[in-house]
PDB file of C-alpha atoms in Angstrom:
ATOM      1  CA  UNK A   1      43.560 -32.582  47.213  1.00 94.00           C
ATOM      2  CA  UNK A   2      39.971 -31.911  45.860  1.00 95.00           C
ATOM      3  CA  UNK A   3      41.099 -28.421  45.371  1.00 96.00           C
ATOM      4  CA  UNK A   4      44.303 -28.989  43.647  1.00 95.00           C
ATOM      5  CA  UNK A   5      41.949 -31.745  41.353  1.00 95.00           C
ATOM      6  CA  UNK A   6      39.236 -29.589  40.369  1.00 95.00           C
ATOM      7  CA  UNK A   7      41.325 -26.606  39.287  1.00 96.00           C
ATOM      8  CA  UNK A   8      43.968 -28.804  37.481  1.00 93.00           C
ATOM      9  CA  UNK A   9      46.721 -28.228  39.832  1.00 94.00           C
ATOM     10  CA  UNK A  10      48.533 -31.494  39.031  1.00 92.00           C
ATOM     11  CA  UNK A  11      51.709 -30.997  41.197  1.00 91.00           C
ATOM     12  CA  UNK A  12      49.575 -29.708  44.515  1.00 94.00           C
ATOM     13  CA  UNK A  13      47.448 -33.093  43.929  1.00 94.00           C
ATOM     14  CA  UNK A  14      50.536 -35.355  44.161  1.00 92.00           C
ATOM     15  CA  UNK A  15      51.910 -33.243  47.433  1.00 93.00           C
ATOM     16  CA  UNK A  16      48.067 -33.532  48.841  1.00 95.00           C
ATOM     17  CA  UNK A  17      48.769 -37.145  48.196  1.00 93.00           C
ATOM     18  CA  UNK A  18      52.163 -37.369  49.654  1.00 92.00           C
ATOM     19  CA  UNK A  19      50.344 -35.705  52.346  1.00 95.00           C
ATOM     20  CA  UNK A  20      47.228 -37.967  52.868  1.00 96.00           C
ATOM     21  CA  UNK A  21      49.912 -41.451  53.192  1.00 95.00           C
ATOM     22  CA  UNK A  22      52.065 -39.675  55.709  1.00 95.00           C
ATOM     23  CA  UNK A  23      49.094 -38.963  58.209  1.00 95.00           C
ATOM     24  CA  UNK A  24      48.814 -42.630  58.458  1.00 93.00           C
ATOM     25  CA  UNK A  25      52.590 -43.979  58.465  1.00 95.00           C
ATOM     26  CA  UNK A  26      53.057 -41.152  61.212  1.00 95.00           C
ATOM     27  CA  UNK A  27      50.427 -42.604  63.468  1.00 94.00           C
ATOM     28  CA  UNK A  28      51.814 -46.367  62.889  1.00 94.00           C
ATOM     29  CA  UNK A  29      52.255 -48.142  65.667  1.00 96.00           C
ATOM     30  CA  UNK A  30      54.629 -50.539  64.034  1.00 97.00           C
ATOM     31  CA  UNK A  31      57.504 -47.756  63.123  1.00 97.00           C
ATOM     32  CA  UNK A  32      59.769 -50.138  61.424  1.00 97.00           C
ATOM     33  CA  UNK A  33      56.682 -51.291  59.267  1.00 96.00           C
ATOM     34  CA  UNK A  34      56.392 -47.559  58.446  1.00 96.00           C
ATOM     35  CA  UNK A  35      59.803 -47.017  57.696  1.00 97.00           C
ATOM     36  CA  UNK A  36      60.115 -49.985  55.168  1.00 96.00           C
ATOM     37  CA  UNK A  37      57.216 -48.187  53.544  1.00 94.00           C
ATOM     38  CA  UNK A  38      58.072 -44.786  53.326  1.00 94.00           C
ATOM     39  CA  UNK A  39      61.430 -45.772  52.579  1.00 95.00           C
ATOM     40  CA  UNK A  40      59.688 -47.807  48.847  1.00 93.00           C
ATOM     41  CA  UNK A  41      57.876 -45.053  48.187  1.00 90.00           C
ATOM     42  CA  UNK A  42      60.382 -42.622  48.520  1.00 90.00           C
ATOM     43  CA  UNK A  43      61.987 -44.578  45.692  1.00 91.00           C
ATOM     44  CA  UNK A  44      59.240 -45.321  43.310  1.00 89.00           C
ATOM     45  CA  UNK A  45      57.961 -41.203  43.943  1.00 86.00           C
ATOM     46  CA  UNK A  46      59.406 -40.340  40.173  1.00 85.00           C
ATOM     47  CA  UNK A  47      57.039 -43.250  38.819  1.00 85.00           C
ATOM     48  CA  UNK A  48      54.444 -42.326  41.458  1.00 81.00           C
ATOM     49  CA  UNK A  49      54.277 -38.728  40.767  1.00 81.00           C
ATOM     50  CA  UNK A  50      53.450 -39.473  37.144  1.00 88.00           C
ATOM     51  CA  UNK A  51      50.487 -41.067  38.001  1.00 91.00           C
ATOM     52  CA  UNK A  52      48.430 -38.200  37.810  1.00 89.00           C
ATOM     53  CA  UNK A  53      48.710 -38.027  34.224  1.00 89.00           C
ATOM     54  CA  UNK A  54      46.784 -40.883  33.536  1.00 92.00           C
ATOM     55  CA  UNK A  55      43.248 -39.815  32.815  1.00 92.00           C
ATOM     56  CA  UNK A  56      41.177 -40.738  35.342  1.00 92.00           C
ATOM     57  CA  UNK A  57      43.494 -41.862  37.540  1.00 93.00           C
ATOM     58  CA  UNK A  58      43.020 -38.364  40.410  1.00 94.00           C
ATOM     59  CA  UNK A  59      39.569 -38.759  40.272  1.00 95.00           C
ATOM     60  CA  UNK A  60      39.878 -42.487  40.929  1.00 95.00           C
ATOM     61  CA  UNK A  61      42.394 -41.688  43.541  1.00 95.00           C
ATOM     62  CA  UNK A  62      40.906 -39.402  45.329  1.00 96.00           C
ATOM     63  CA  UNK A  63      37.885 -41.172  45.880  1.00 97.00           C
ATOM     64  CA  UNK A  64      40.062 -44.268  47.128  1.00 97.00           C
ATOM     65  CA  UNK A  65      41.487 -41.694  49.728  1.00 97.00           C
ATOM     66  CA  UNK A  66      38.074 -40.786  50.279  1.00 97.00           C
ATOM     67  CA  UNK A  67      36.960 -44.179  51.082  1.00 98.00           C
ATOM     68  CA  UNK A  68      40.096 -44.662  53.389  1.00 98.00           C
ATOM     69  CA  UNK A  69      39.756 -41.313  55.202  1.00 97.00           C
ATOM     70  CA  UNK A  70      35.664 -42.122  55.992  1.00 98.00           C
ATOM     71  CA  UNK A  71      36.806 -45.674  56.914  1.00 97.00           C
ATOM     72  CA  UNK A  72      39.379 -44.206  59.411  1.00 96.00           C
ATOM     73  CA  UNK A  73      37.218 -41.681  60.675  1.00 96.00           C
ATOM     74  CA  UNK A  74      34.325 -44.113  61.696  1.00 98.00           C
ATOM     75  CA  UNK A  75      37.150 -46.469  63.493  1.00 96.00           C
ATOM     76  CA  UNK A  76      35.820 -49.308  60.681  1.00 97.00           C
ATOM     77  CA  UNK A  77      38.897 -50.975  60.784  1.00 95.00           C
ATOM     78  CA  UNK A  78      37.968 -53.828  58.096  1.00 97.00           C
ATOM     79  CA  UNK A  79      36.465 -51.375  55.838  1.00 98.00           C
ATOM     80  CA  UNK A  80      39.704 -49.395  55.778  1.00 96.00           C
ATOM     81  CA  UNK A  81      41.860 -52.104  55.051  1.00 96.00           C
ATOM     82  CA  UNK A  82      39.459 -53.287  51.996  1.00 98.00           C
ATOM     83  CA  UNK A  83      39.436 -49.194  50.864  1.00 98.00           C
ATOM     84  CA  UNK A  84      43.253 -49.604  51.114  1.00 96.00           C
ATOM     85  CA  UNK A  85      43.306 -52.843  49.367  1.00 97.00           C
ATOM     86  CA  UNK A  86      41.286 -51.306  46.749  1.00 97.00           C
ATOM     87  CA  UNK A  87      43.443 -48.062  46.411  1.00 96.00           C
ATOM     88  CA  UNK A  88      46.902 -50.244  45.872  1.00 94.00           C
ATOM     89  CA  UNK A  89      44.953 -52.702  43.263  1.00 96.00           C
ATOM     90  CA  UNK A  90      44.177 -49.471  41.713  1.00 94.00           C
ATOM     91  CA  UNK A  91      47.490 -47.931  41.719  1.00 92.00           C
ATOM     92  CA  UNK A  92      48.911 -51.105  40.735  1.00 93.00           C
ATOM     93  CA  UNK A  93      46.446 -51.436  37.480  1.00 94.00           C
ATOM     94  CA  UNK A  94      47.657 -48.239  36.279  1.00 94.00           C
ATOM     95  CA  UNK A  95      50.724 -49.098  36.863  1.00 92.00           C
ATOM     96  CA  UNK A  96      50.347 -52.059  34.587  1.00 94.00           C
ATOM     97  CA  UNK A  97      48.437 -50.392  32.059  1.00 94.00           C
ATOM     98  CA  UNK A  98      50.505 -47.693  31.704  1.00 94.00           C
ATOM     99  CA  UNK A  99      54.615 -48.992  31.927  1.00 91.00           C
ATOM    100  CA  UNK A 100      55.842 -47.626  29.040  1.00 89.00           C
ATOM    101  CA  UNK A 101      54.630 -43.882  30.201  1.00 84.00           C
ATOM    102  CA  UNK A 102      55.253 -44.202  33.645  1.00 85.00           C
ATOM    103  CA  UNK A 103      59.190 -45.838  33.228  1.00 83.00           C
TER     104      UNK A 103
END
C-alpha cells in the first residue's frame, strides 16, 4: 500500500486495502461475524473504492492501517481496537463530508 501511495497508483492502493481487511476477517475466530462483514463491504466497495480520491484521505488511511497492523503485531489488543475505532470514525467522516462525490 505505501508503494501504490507514494507513486500515485490509486487502484493498487484500494486492492492493498482490500488486502490489509481480509488478513484480519480470515483469521476471525467468529466466522459468521466475518461473513456479515465482508458480505457489507462487498456492497458498499463502489462507494469504498472512491475513497481514495478524497485528498488526504490514503495518507490518513494508511497510517490508520499502520496503527492497526503495529497494534496487532505487539498482541495490544485494546490499542488495536481504539486504532480500528479510529480508522472507521475516519472512514465514516469522509464519508459524511464527501456524499455527494462518493454516491
Amino acid at each position: 500500500m505505501l508503494q501504490a501511495k507514494t507513486e500515485g497508483r490509486l487502484s493498487d492502493y484500494s486492492s492493498g486495502n482490500r488486502a490489509f481487511h481480509s488478513v484480519f476477517y480470515d483469521v476471525c475466530p467468529n466466522r459468521s461475524l466475518a461473513q456479515l462483514i465482508v458480505n457489507l463491504k462487498n456492497q458498499m466497495r463502489k462507494y469504498n473504492s472512491k475513497t481514495v480520491l478524497i485528498p488526504g484521505r490514503t495518507d490518513n488511511g494508511y497510517q490508520e492501517h499502520l496503527a492497526i497492523l503495529e497494534a496487532a503485531r505487539s498482541g495490544d489488543g485494546e490499542t488495536a481496537a481504539k486504532a480500528i475505532v479510529k480508522h472507521i470514525q475516519g472512514v465514516r467522516q469522509i464519508f459524511e463530508d464527501n456524499f455527494d462525490l462518493l454516491f
